[in-house]
Coordinates of C-alpha atoms in Angstrom, one line a residue:
M187 CA 153.7 99.7 146.2
R188 CA 154.1 99.3 142.4
Q189 CA 154.9 95.7 142.9
N190 CA 151.4 95.2 144.4
R191 CA 149.6 97.3 141.9
T192 CA 150.0 95.1 138.8
V193 CA 147.5 92.3 138.2
V194 CA 148.0 89.6 135.6
A195 CA 144.6 88.6 134.2
D196 CA 143.8 85.6 132.1
F197 CA 141.1 86.8 129.7
H198 CA 140.7 83.3 128.2
V199 CA 141.3 84.6 124.7
S200 CA 144.1 84.6 122.2
L201 CA 146.3 87.6 121.5
V202 CA 144.3 88.5 118.4
Q203 CA 140.9 88.2 120.3
Y204 CA 142.3 90.3 123.1
K205 CA 143.1 93.1 120.8
A206 CA 139.7 92.9 119.2
C207 CA 137.8 92.8 122.6
H208 CA 139.9 95.2 124.5
G209 CA 137.9 98.2 123.3
N210 CA 134.8 96.8 124.9
T211 CA 135.0 98.5 128.3
V212 CA 132.1 96.5 129.8
W213 CA 133.7 93.2 128.8
F214 CA 137.1 94.3 129.9
L215 CA 136.0 95.5 133.4
R216 CA 133.9 92.4 134.0
Q217 CA 136.9 90.1 133.3
V218 CA 139.2 92.2 135.5
T219 CA 136.7 92.5 138.4
V220 CA 136.5 88.7 138.6
V221 CA 140.3 88.5 139.0
M222 CA 140.4 91.4 141.5
R223 CA 137.9 89.7 143.8
V224 CA 140.1 86.6 144.2
V225 CA 143.6 88.2 144.2
M226 CA 144.2 89.2 147.8
L227 CA 147.6 90.9 147.3
M228 CA 146.3 93.9 145.4
M229 CA 147.0 96.8 147.8
H230 CA 144.2 99.3 147.9
V231 CA 144.4 102.6 149.8
A232 CA 143.9 102.2 153.5
G233 CA 140.2 102.3 154.5
C234 CA 138.9 101.1 151.1
R235 CA 135.7 99.1 151.5
L236 CA 136.8 96.7 148.8
L237 CA 133.5 96.8 146.9
H238 CA 135.5 96.1 143.7
R239 CA 134.0 98.9 141.6
Y240 CA 136.4 100.0 138.9
T241 CA 136.7 102.2 135.9
R242 CA 139.2 102.3 133.1
H243 CA 141.8 104.8 134.0
S244 CA 144.2 104.9 131.0
T245 CA 145.4 102.8 128.1
R246 CA 148.8 102.6 126.4
L247 CA 150.3 100.5 123.6
R248 CA 153.1 98.1 124.3
W249 CA 155.5 96.3 121.9
L250 CA 155.4 92.6 122.2
Q251 CA 157.7 90.1 120.5
T252 CA 155.6 87.1 119.4
M253 CA 155.9 84.0 117.2
Q254 CA 154.4 86.0 114.4
G255 CA 156.7 89.0 114.8
L256 CA 156.6 92.3 116.6
V257 CA 153.1 93.5 117.5
R258 CA 151.6 96.3 119.7
I259 CA 149.0 95.4 122.3
P260 CA 146.9 97.7 124.5
V261 CA 147.6 97.6 128.2
S262 CA 145.1 99.4 130.4
Q263 CA 145.0 100.7 134.0
I264 CA 141.9 100.6 136.2
R265 CA 141.0 102.8 139.1
C266 CA 139.1 101.8 142.2
L267 CA 136.0 104.0 142.5
D268 CA 136.0 103.8 146.3
C269 CA 139.7 104.6 147.2
G270 CA 141.2 105.8 143.9
A271 CA 144.0 103.2 143.8
V272 CA 145.2 102.6 140.3
F273 CA 146.2 99.1 139.0
T274 CA 147.9 98.0 135.8
V275 CA 146.2 95.1 134.1
L276 CA 148.6 92.9 132.2
P277 CA 147.2 90.1 130.0
S278 CA 148.6 86.7 131.0
F279 CA 150.2 86.0 127.6
A280 CA 152.6 89.0 128.1
L281 CA 155.6 88.8 130.5
R282 CA 156.0 91.5 133.1
Y283 CA 158.9 93.8 132.4
Q284 CA 159.8 91.8 129.3
H285 CA 158.7 92.4 125.7
Y286 CA 158.0 88.8 125.0
E287 CA 154.9 86.7 124.5
V288 CA 154.9 83.9 127.0
H289 CA 155.0 81.1 124.4
L290 CA 157.9 82.7 122.7
A291 CA 159.8 83.3 125.9
Q292 CA 159.2 79.7 127.0
A293 CA 160.5 78.4 123.7
L294 CA 163.7 80.6 123.9
L295 CA 164.3 79.4 127.5
E296 CA 163.9 75.8 126.6
Y297 CA 166.3 76.2 123.7
N298 CA 168.9 77.5 126.0
L299 CA 168.3 75.5 129.2
I300 CA 167.4 72.2 127.7
M301 CA 168.8 72.1 124.1
N302 CA 171.9 74.3 124.9
V303 CA 171.3 76.6 121.9
S304 CA 173.6 79.6 122.1
Y305 CA 172.3 83.1 122.6
R306 CA 173.8 84.2 119.3
F307 CA 171.8 81.5 117.4
Q308 CA 168.6 82.5 119.2
V309 CA 169.1 86.1 118.1
S310 CA 169.2 84.9 114.5
M311 CA 165.9 83.1 115.2
L312 CA 164.3 86.3 116.5
A313 CA 165.6 88.2 113.5
N314 CA 163.8 85.7 111.2
L315 CA 160.6 86.3 113.2
N316 CA 160.9 90.1 112.8
P317 CA 163.2 91.1 109.9
D318 CA 162.0 94.7 110.1
C319 CA 163.3 95.2 113.6
P320 CA 165.8 92.5 114.5
P321 CA 167.5 92.3 117.9
K322 CA 171.0 93.8 117.8
S323 CA 172.8 91.7 120.4
P324 CA 172.8 88.3 122.1
M325 CA 172.4 90.4 125.3
V326 CA 168.7 90.6 124.8
L327 CA 168.5 86.8 125.5
W328 CA 170.9 87.1 128.4
R329 CA 168.6 89.7 129.9
L330 CA 165.7 87.4 129.5
M331 CA 167.6 84.6 131.3
R332 CA 168.5 87.0 134.2
W333 CA 164.9 88.1 134.4
L334 CA 163.8 84.4 134.8
G335 CA 166.4 83.9 137.6
T336 CA 165.2 87.1 139.4
A337 CA 161.5 86.4 139.0
I338 CA 161.7 82.7 140.0
P339 CA 164.9 82.1 142.1
V340 CA 166.1 78.5 141.8
T341 CA 165.8 77.9 145.5
V342 CA 162.1 78.9 145.5
F343 CA 161.5 76.9 142.3
L344 CA 163.0 73.7 143.7
L345 CA 161.1 74.1 147.0
K346 CA 157.8 74.5 145.1
L347 CA 158.6 71.3 143.3
G348 CA 158.6 69.6 146.7
L349 CA 162.3 68.8 146.9
N350 CA 164.1 68.8 150.2
P351 CA 167.0 71.3 150.6
P352 CA 170.3 69.6 151.2
T353 CA 171.9 69.6 154.7
L354 CA 175.2 68.5 153.0
F355 CA 176.4 70.5 150.0
L356 CA 179.3 71.8 147.9
E357 CA 180.0 75.5 147.9
D358 CA 181.9 77.3 145.2
E359 CA 182.3 80.7 143.6
K360 CA 183.6 81.6 140.1
F361 CA 185.0 84.8 138.7
V362 CA 183.2 86.0 135.6
S363 CA 183.2 89.0 133.3
E364 CA 180.0 89.8 131.4
A365 CA 179.2 92.9 129.3
G366 CA 182.3 94.6 130.7
R367 CA 181.2 94.0 134.3
Q368 CA 183.1 91.8 136.7
T369 CA 181.2 89.7 139.1
Y370 CA 181.3 86.5 141.0
I371 CA 178.8 83.6 140.7
A372 CA 178.5 81.9 144.1
A373 CA 176.5 78.6 144.2
L374 CA 175.5 75.7 146.4
F375 CA 175.3 72.2 144.9
H376 CA 174.1 68.9 146.0
Q377 CA 174.7 66.0 143.6
D378 CA 173.5 67.3 140.2
I379 CA 171.2 70.0 141.5
I380 CA 172.2 73.7 141.9
W381 CA 170.2 74.8 145.0
W382 CA 171.3 78.5 145.1
V383 CA 173.1 80.9 142.8
A384 CA 173.9 84.6 143.4
Y385 CA 175.7 87.3 141.6
L386 CA 178.2 89.1 143.8
Y387 CA 180.4 92.0 143.3
S388 CA 182.8 90.8 146.0
T389 CA 183.5 87.6 147.8
D390 CA 184.6 89.1 151.1
E391 CA 183.1 87.8 154.3
P392 CA 180.3 90.4 154.8
T393 CA 179.1 90.0 151.2
M394 CA 179.1 86.2 151.3
T395 CA 177.4 86.2 154.7
R396 CA 174.6 88.5 153.4
A397 CA 174.1 86.3 150.4
L398 CA 174.1 83.0 152.3
L399 CA 171.7 84.4 155.0
E400 CA 169.3 85.3 152.1
Y401 CA 169.4 81.6 151.0
K402 CA 168.8 80.5 154.5
R403 CA 165.9 82.9 154.9
T404 CA 164.3 81.7 151.7
V405 CA 164.4 78.0 152.7
Q406 CA 163.2 78.7 156.2
E407 CA 160.1 80.4 154.9
S408 CA 159.0 76.9 153.8
L409 CA 161.0 74.9 156.3
P410 CA 161.5 76.9 159.6
E411 CA 163.7 74.2 161.2
Y412 CA 166.2 74.0 158.2
T413 CA 169.9 74.2 158.9
A414 CA 173.0 72.9 157.2
E415 CA 175.1 70.2 158.8
A416 CA 178.3 70.1 156.5
A417 CA 179.7 71.7 153.4
T418 CA 182.7 71.0 151.2
V419 CA 184.6 74.2 150.3
D420 CA 187.9 75.3 148.8
A421 CA 190.5 77.2 150.8
H422 CA 188.7 80.6 150.6
A423 CA 188.8 81.9 154.1
A424 CA 186.0 84.5 153.7
T425 CA 183.6 81.8 152.4
K426 CA 184.4 79.5 155.4
A427 CA 183.7 82.3 157.8
A428 CA 180.5 83.3 156.0
L429 CA 179.2 79.7 156.2
R430 CA 179.9 79.6 159.9
N431 CA 178.2 82.9 160.3
T432 CA 175.1 81.5 158.6
F433 CA 175.1 78.0 160.0
V434 CA 176.8 78.2 163.4
D435 CA 177.3 74.4 163.9
I436 CA 178.2 73.5 160.3
D437 CA 181.2 71.2 159.7
L438 CA 183.5 72.3 156.8
Q439 CA 185.6 70.0 154.8
E440 CA 188.2 71.3 152.3
C441 CA 187.9 69.9 148.8
I442 CA 190.4 67.1 148.2
L443 CA 190.8 68.1 144.6
H444 CA 191.8 71.7 145.6
A445 CA 194.3 70.3 148.0
Q446 CA 195.8 67.9 145.4
R447 CA 196.1 70.8 143.0
Q448 CA 197.7 73.0 145.6
V449 CA 200.3 70.4 146.4
A450 CA 201.2 70.1 142.7
A451 CA 201.4 73.9 142.4
D452 CA 203.6 74.2 145.5
L453 CA 206.0 71.5 144.2
A454 CA 206.2 73.2 140.8
T455 CA 207.1 76.5 142.6
Y456 CA 209.7 74.8 144.7
Q457 CA 211.2 73.2 141.6
R458 CA 211.6 76.6 140.0
Q459 CA 213.2 78.1 143.1
H460 CA 215.5 75.1 143.6
P461 CA 216.6 73.9 140.1
A462 CA 219.2 71.6 141.6
V463 CA 216.5 69.3 143.0
D464 CA 216.0 66.2 140.8
P465 CA 212.7 66.6 138.8
A466 CA 212.1 62.8 139.2
F467 CA 212.3 63.2 142.9
T468 CA 209.7 66.0 143.0
A469 CA 207.5 64.0 140.7
E470 CA 207.7 61.0 143.1
I471 CA 206.7 63.3 146.0
S472 CA 203.8 64.6 143.9
T473 CA 202.6 61.1 143.2
A474 CA 202.9 60.2 146.9
A475 CA 201.0 63.3 148.0
W476 CA 198.3 62.6 145.5
S477 CA 197.9 59.0 146.8
A478 CA 197.9 60.1 150.4
L479 CA 195.1 62.6 149.7
S480 CA 193.1 60.1 147.6
V481 CA 193.5 56.7 149.2
V482 CA 192.6 55.6 152.7
N483 CA 194.8 52.8 153.8
D484 CA 194.2 50.3 156.6
N485 CA 196.1 52.2 159.3
Y486 CA 195.6 55.9 158.6
S487 CA 193.6 58.4 156.6
Y488 CA 195.3 61.6 155.7
P489 CA 192.7 64.4 156.1
S490 CA 193.1 67.0 153.3
T491 CA 193.3 69.8 155.9
L492 CA 196.2 68.2 157.8
I493 CA 198.5 67.1 155.0
T494 CA 201.7 69.1 154.8
L495 CA 205.0 68.4 153.1
S496 CA 208.1 69.4 154.9
H497 CA 211.6 69.8 153.4
S498 CA 214.5 69.2 155.8
G499 CA 217.0 71.2 153.7
D500 CA 219.1 68.1 152.8
G501 CA 216.9 66.9 149.9
V502 CA 214.6 64.9 152.1
W503 CA 210.8 65.4 151.9
G504 CA 208.4 63.7 154.2
F505 CA 204.9 63.5 155.6
P506 CA 204.1 64.3 159.2
P507 CA 204.1 61.2 161.5
R508 CA 201.1 59.0 161.6

């Protein structure tokens, strides 16, 4: 319910003008009532006649980090005179759940996402804006970045831009450790676009399935007929199962690069276990395997999922028959 009881109002004034005009209750309620009449998601108490008669309920001061430093702005609540529902009125220049002015947050996000400026350097920038109360850690910027990803998921953002979600994509997950917490970042890619990113505490089949089903649900809210046709994955069995649970008829292709690396790792392991084998011979086998995985000749293409190397025990390695 709290999610539907906060209204963001554009007062068409600057931050300084807002602070000066906020004490004028008549002006304030007139501006807010205009917004409340057109915003249909504001949940009143059941049975309310929606006559949009309000009074100021309470006011508190909130810290806001701005381009000019740290300031305190008044944030008021209003109460419906018909049903008693209480709403928080947030000025449009302040971010919800974040102590940043919109223009400052936009600049910080652009520095990071476009100019690749580090969190640590951005913290020093914020400290210069407010030397009396500087931020203590780069984590303040990391939390801002996570807030953005939660408030506007990348899938929703790309759909609102009018892009078509991919039916063919790459799937991958990476192990990460941030602020002492271990998680996985799972993602779906198509060409240079990341279409879905999720933080997971496990990459087992149920967890991956729930995450991928959420991606599918998000896309199908805009495109009900959407489904995926094929995906390129690594050898992670749980991910393969989760993709099939989410998209029943999907075709899965194992990444050739992962297969190439696995062949090299297996040959290196065999070399350590059998030191009598000529290193030049295993290097030759590695080169042959790499070529077989990479090159399609006129007669046969070795699928990455079918390539195996067999050792006869007498020093002879070979590929399966064509």
